[in-house]
mmCIF file with all atom_site columns, C-alpha atoms in Angstrom:
data_model
loop_
_atom_site.group_PDB
_atom_site.id
_atom_site.type_symbol
_atom_site.label_atom_id
_atom_site.label_alt_id
_atom_site.label_comp_id
_atom_site.label_asym_id
_atom_site.label_entity_id
_atom_site.label_seq_id
_atom_site.pdbx_PDB_ins_code
_atom_site.Cartn_x
_atom_site.Cartn_y
_atom_site.Cartn_z
_atom_site.occupancy
_atom_site.B_iso_or_equiv
_atom_site.pdbx_formal_charge
_atom_site.auth_seq_id
_atom_site.auth_comp_id
_atom_site.auth_asym_id
_atom_site.auth_atom_id
_atom_site.pdbx_PDB_model_num
ATOM 1  C CA . MET Q 1 1  ? 19.322  21.214  25.239  1.00 46.00 ? 17  MET Q CA 1
ATOM 2  C CA . LYS Q 1 2  ? 20.876  19.074  22.543  1.00 51.00 ? 18  LYS Q CA 1
ATOM 3  C CA . ILE Q 1 3  ? 17.811  16.897  22.113  1.00 49.00 ? 19  ILE Q CA 1
ATOM 4  C CA . PHE Q 1 4  ? 15.664  19.673  20.632  1.00 49.00 ? 20  PHE Q CA 1
ATOM 5  C CA . PRO Q 1 5  ? 17.662  20.177  17.390  1.00 52.00 ? 21  PRO Q CA 1
ATOM 6  C CA . THR Q 1 6  ? 17.753  16.426  16.807  1.00 49.00 ? 22  THR Q CA 1
ATOM 7  C CA . LEU Q 1 7  ? 14.028  16.147  17.413  1.00 45.00 ? 23  LEU Q CA 1
ATOM 8  C CA . ALA Q 1 8  ? 13.335  19.139  15.140  1.00 48.00 ? 24  ALA Q CA 1
ATOM 9  C CA . LEU Q 1 9  ? 15.427  17.601  12.365  1.00 45.00 ? 25  LEU Q CA 1
ATOM 10 C CA . SER Q 1 10 ? 13.687  14.239  12.780  1.00 44.00 ? 26  SER Q CA 1
ATOM 11 C CA . VAL Q 1 11 ? 10.232  15.877  12.555  1.00 45.00 ? 27  VAL Q CA 1
ATOM 12 C CA . ALA Q 1 12 ? 11.256  17.863  9.468   1.00 46.00 ? 28  ALA Q CA 1
ATOM 13 C CA . LEU Q 1 13 ? 12.542  14.813  7.707   1.00 43.00 ? 29  LEU Q CA 1
ATOM 14 C CA . LEU Q 1 14 ? 9.439   12.864  8.543   1.00 43.00 ? 30  LEU Q CA 1
ATOM 15 C CA . ALA Q 1 15 ? 7.217   15.688  7.231   1.00 43.00 ? 31  ALA Q CA 1
ATOM 16 C CA . CYS Q 1 16 ? 9.176   15.594  3.918   1.00 44.00 ? 32  CYS Q CA 1
ATOM 17 C CA . THR Q 1 17 ? 8.814   11.832  3.440   1.00 38.00 ? 33  THR Q CA 1
ATOM 18 C CA . LEU Q 1 18 ? 5.195   11.256  4.408   1.00 38.00 ? 34  LEU Q CA 1
ATOM 19 C CA . PRO Q 1 19 ? 3.636   13.170  1.518   1.00 37.00 ? 35  PRO Q CA 1
ATOM 20 C CA . ALA Q 1 20 ? 5.759   11.166  -0.986  1.00 34.00 ? 36  ALA Q CA 1
ATOM 21 C CA . GLN Q 1 21 ? 4.704   7.912   0.590   1.00 36.00 ? 37  GLN Q CA 1
ATOM 22 C CA . ALA Q 1 22 ? 1.078   8.941   0.629   1.00 36.00 ? 38  ALA Q CA 1
ATOM 23 C CA . ALA Q 1 23 ? 1.221   9.804   -3.071  1.00 36.00 ? 39  ALA Q CA 1
ATOM 24 C CA . LEU Q 1 24 ? 2.614   6.380   -3.901  1.00 41.00 ? 40  LEU Q CA 1
ATOM 25 C CA . PHE Q 1 25 ? 0.538   4.199   -1.585  1.00 53.00 ? 41  PHE Q CA 1
ATOM 26 C CA . GLY Q 1 26 ? -2.270  6.235   -0.174  1.00 67.00 ? 42  GLY Q CA 1
ATOM 27 C CA . LYS Q 1 27 ? -5.090  5.176   -2.514  1.00 77.00 ? 43  LYS Q CA 1
ATOM 28 C CA . SER Q 1 28 ? -7.882  2.896   -1.423  1.00 89.00 ? 44  SER Q CA 1
ATOM 29 C CA . PRO Q 1 29 ? -8.223  -0.303  -3.423  1.00 91.00 ? 45  PRO Q CA 1
ATOM 30 C CA . GLU Q 1 30 ? -11.532 0.929   -4.817  1.00 93.00 ? 46  GLU Q CA 1
ATOM 31 C CA . ARG Q 1 31 ? -9.990  4.188   -5.989  1.00 94.00 ? 47  ARG Q CA 1
ATOM 32 C CA . ALA Q 1 32 ? -6.990  2.378   -7.501  1.00 94.00 ? 48  ALA Q CA 1
ATOM 33 C CA . ALA Q 1 33 ? -9.321  -0.008  -9.340  1.00 95.00 ? 49  ALA Q CA 1
ATOM 34 C CA . GLU Q 1 34 ? -11.402 2.886   -10.646 1.00 95.00 ? 50  GLU Q CA 1
ATOM 35 C CA . GLN Q 1 35 ? -8.259  4.635   -11.872 1.00 95.00 ? 51  GLN Q CA 1
ATOM 36 C CA . ALA Q 1 36 ? -7.053  1.460   -13.639 1.00 95.00 ? 52  ALA Q CA 1
ATOM 37 C CA . VAL Q 1 37 ? -10.435 1.202   -15.399 1.00 96.00 ? 53  VAL Q CA 1
ATOM 38 C CA . SER Q 1 38 ? -10.475 4.906   -16.382 1.00 96.00 ? 54  SER Q CA 1
ATOM 39 C CA . GLU Q 1 39 ? -6.949  4.580   -17.813 1.00 96.00 ? 55  GLU Q CA 1
ATOM 40 C CA . ASN Q 1 40 ? -7.858  1.266   -19.510 1.00 95.00 ? 56  ASN Q CA 1
ATOM 41 C CA . ALA Q 1 41 ? -4.757  -0.205  -17.917 1.00 96.00 ? 57  ALA Q CA 1
ATOM 42 C CA . PRO Q 1 42 ? -4.118  -3.850  -18.938 1.00 97.00 ? 58  PRO Q CA 1
ATOM 43 C CA . ALA Q 1 43 ? -2.367  -4.373  -15.570 1.00 96.00 ? 59  ALA Q CA 1
ATOM 44 C CA . THR Q 1 44 ? -1.660  -2.452  -12.388 1.00 95.00 ? 60  THR Q CA 1
ATOM 45 C CA . THR Q 1 45 ? 0.227   -2.938  -9.154  1.00 95.00 ? 61  THR Q CA 1
ATOM 46 C CA . ILE Q 1 46 ? -0.945  -1.571  -5.795  1.00 95.00 ? 62  ILE Q CA 1
ATOM 47 C CA . TRP Q 1 47 ? 0.477   -1.517  -2.281  1.00 92.00 ? 63  TRP Q CA 1
ATOM 48 C CA . VAL Q 1 48 ? -1.499  -3.100  0.543   1.00 90.00 ? 64  VAL Q CA 1
ATOM 49 C CA . ASP Q 1 49 ? -0.117  -1.891  3.880   1.00 87.00 ? 65  ASP Q CA 1
ATOM 50 C CA . ALA Q 1 50 ? 0.225   -4.381  6.704   1.00 84.00 ? 66  ALA Q CA 1
ATOM 51 C CA . SER Q 1 51 ? 2.164   -2.198  9.139   1.00 72.00 ? 67  SER Q CA 1
ATOM 52 C CA . TRP Q 1 52 ? -0.886  -0.596  10.830  1.00 63.00 ? 68  TRP Q CA 1
ATOM 53 C CA . GLY Q 1 53 ? -3.390  -2.333  13.049  1.00 56.00 ? 69  GLY Q CA 1
ATOM 54 C CA . PHE Q 1 54 ? -3.569  -6.057  13.470  1.00 55.00 ? 70  PHE Q CA 1
ATOM 55 C CA . ARG Q 1 55 ? -1.277  -7.653  10.972  1.00 51.00 ? 71  ARG Q CA 1
ATOM 56 C CA . ASN Q 1 56 ? -2.851  -11.076 10.969  1.00 55.00 ? 72  ASN Q CA 1
ATOM 57 C CA . GLN Q 1 57 ? -6.452  -10.099 10.275  1.00 70.00 ? 73  GLN Q CA 1
ATOM 58 C CA . GLY Q 1 58 ? -5.915  -6.540  8.988   1.00 78.00 ? 74  GLY Q CA 1
ATOM 59 C CA . ALA Q 1 59 ? -3.643  -7.514  6.135   1.00 83.00 ? 75  ALA Q CA 1
ATOM 60 C CA . ALA Q 1 60 ? -5.918  -10.438 5.099   1.00 86.00 ? 76  ALA Q CA 1
ATOM 61 C CA . ASN Q 1 61 ? -8.989  -8.202  5.236   1.00 87.00 ? 77  ASN Q CA 1
ATOM 62 C CA . ASP Q 1 62 ? -7.238  -5.478  3.196   1.00 88.00 ? 78  ASP Q CA 1
ATOM 63 C CA . LEU Q 1 63 ? -6.123  -8.049  0.595   1.00 92.00 ? 79  LEU Q CA 1
ATOM 64 C CA . THR Q 1 64 ? -9.649  -9.408  0.356   1.00 93.00 ? 80  THR Q CA 1
ATOM 65 C CA . ARG Q 1 65 ? -11.008 -5.899  -0.047  1.00 93.00 ? 81  ARG Q CA 1
ATOM 66 C CA . ALA Q 1 66 ? -8.517  -5.140  -2.840  1.00 95.00 ? 82  ALA Q CA 1
ATOM 67 C CA . HIS Q 1 67 ? -9.221  -8.455  -4.630  1.00 97.00 ? 83  HIS Q CA 1
ATOM 68 C CA . LYS Q 1 68 ? -12.961 -7.757  -4.522  1.00 97.00 ? 84  LYS Q CA 1
ATOM 69 C CA . ALA Q 1 69 ? -12.590 -4.218  -5.818  1.00 97.00 ? 85  ALA Q CA 1
ATOM 70 C CA . PHE Q 1 70 ? -10.455 -5.322  -8.770  1.00 97.00 ? 86  PHE Q CA 1
ATOM 71 C CA . ALA Q 1 71 ? -12.519 -8.468  -9.514  1.00 98.00 ? 87  ALA Q CA 1
ATOM 72 C CA . ALA Q 1 72 ? -15.694 -6.339  -9.718  1.00 97.00 ? 88  ALA Q CA 1
ATOM 73 C CA . ARG Q 1 73 ? -13.990 -4.367  -12.489 1.00 97.00 ? 89  ARG Q CA 1
ATOM 74 C CA . GLY Q 1 74 ? -12.792 -7.420  -14.477 1.00 97.00 ? 90  GLY Q CA 1
ATOM 75 C CA . TYR Q 1 75 ? -9.224  -7.782  -13.133 1.00 98.00 ? 91  TYR Q CA 1
ATOM 76 C CA . LYS Q 1 76 ? -7.625  -10.946 -11.797 1.00 98.00 ? 92  LYS Q CA 1
ATOM 77 C CA . VAL Q 1 77 ? -4.768  -11.392 -9.303  1.00 97.00 ? 93  VAL Q CA 1
ATOM 78 C CA . VAL Q 1 78 ? -1.473  -12.108 -11.039 1.00 97.00 ? 94  VAL Q CA 1
ATOM 79 C CA . SER Q 1 79 ? 0.986   -11.708 -8.173  1.00 97.00 ? 95  SER Q CA 1
ATOM 80 C CA . VAL Q 1 80 ? 1.074   -11.047 -4.445  1.00 97.00 ? 96  VAL Q CA 1
ATOM 81 C CA . GLU Q 1 81 ? 4.593   -10.216 -3.197  1.00 96.00 ? 97  GLU Q CA 1
ATOM 82 C CA . PRO Q 1 82 ? 5.152   -9.642  0.515   1.00 95.00 ? 98  PRO Q CA 1
ATOM 83 C CA . TYR Q 1 83 ? 7.593   -6.926  1.487   1.00 94.00 ? 99  TYR Q CA 1
ATOM 84 C CA . ILE Q 1 84 ? 9.486   -7.792  4.679   1.00 93.00 ? 100 ILE Q CA 1
ATOM 85 C CA . GLU Q 1 85 ? 11.871  -5.360  6.306   1.00 93.00 ? 101 GLU Q CA 1
ATOM 86 C CA . ASN Q 1 86 ? 14.105  -6.297  9.286   1.00 93.00 ? 102 ASN Q CA 1
ATOM 87 C CA . GLY Q 1 87 ? 12.004  -9.483  9.721   1.00 91.00 ? 103 GLY Q CA 1
ATOM 88 C CA . ASP Q 1 88 ? 8.684   -7.587  9.925   1.00 88.00 ? 104 ASP Q CA 1
ATOM 89 C CA . LEU Q 1 89 ? 5.908   -7.825  7.389   1.00 87.00 ? 105 LEU Q CA 1
ATOM 90 C CA . GLN Q 1 90 ? 5.346   -4.306  6.008   1.00 89.00 ? 106 GLN Q CA 1
ATOM 91 C CA . GLY Q 1 91 ? 2.780   -5.024  3.307   1.00 89.00 ? 107 GLY Q CA 1
ATOM 92 C CA . PHE Q 1 92 ? 2.209   -6.502  -0.109  1.00 92.00 ? 108 PHE Q CA 1
ATOM 93 C CA . PHE Q 1 93 ? 2.732   -5.457  -3.711  1.00 95.00 ? 109 PHE Q CA 1
ATOM 94 C CA . VAL Q 1 94 ? -0.311  -6.879  -5.537  1.00 96.00 ? 110 VAL Q CA 1
ATOM 95 C CA . THR Q 1 95 ? -0.525  -6.984  -9.318  1.00 97.00 ? 111 THR Q CA 1
ATOM 96 C CA . TYR Q 1 96 ? -3.848  -7.288  -11.148 1.00 97.00 ? 112 TYR Q CA 1
ATOM 97 C CA . GLN Q 1 97 ? -4.342  -7.924  -14.839 1.00 97.00 ? 113 GLN Q CA 1
ATOM 98 C CA . LYS Q 1 98 ? -7.313  -7.860  -17.215 1.00 95.00 ? 114 LYS Q CA 1
ATOM 99 C CA . PRO Q 1 99 ? -7.625  -11.252 -18.948 1.00 90.00 ? 115 PRO Q CA 1
#
């Protein structure tokens, strides 16, 4: 079958890319806020994923959760940039800064 080698290659490529993505974007907002505090970062940018679950409520809830986590540690929202790919909302890059 010619489908099997293509499928095997696709699975192998996916396995190689997922760990890199998880390393970049896999932190919870609370963990990212704690890391920013421990590093005494004057500003930090995180990724809030909107591609899983219900985009309308899920993304809003995730943004609220992130804003609360950072506000509790003295950070304020500086920028929220949506990332849209092929007309679909994928998520947001959110930047927080200590005043």
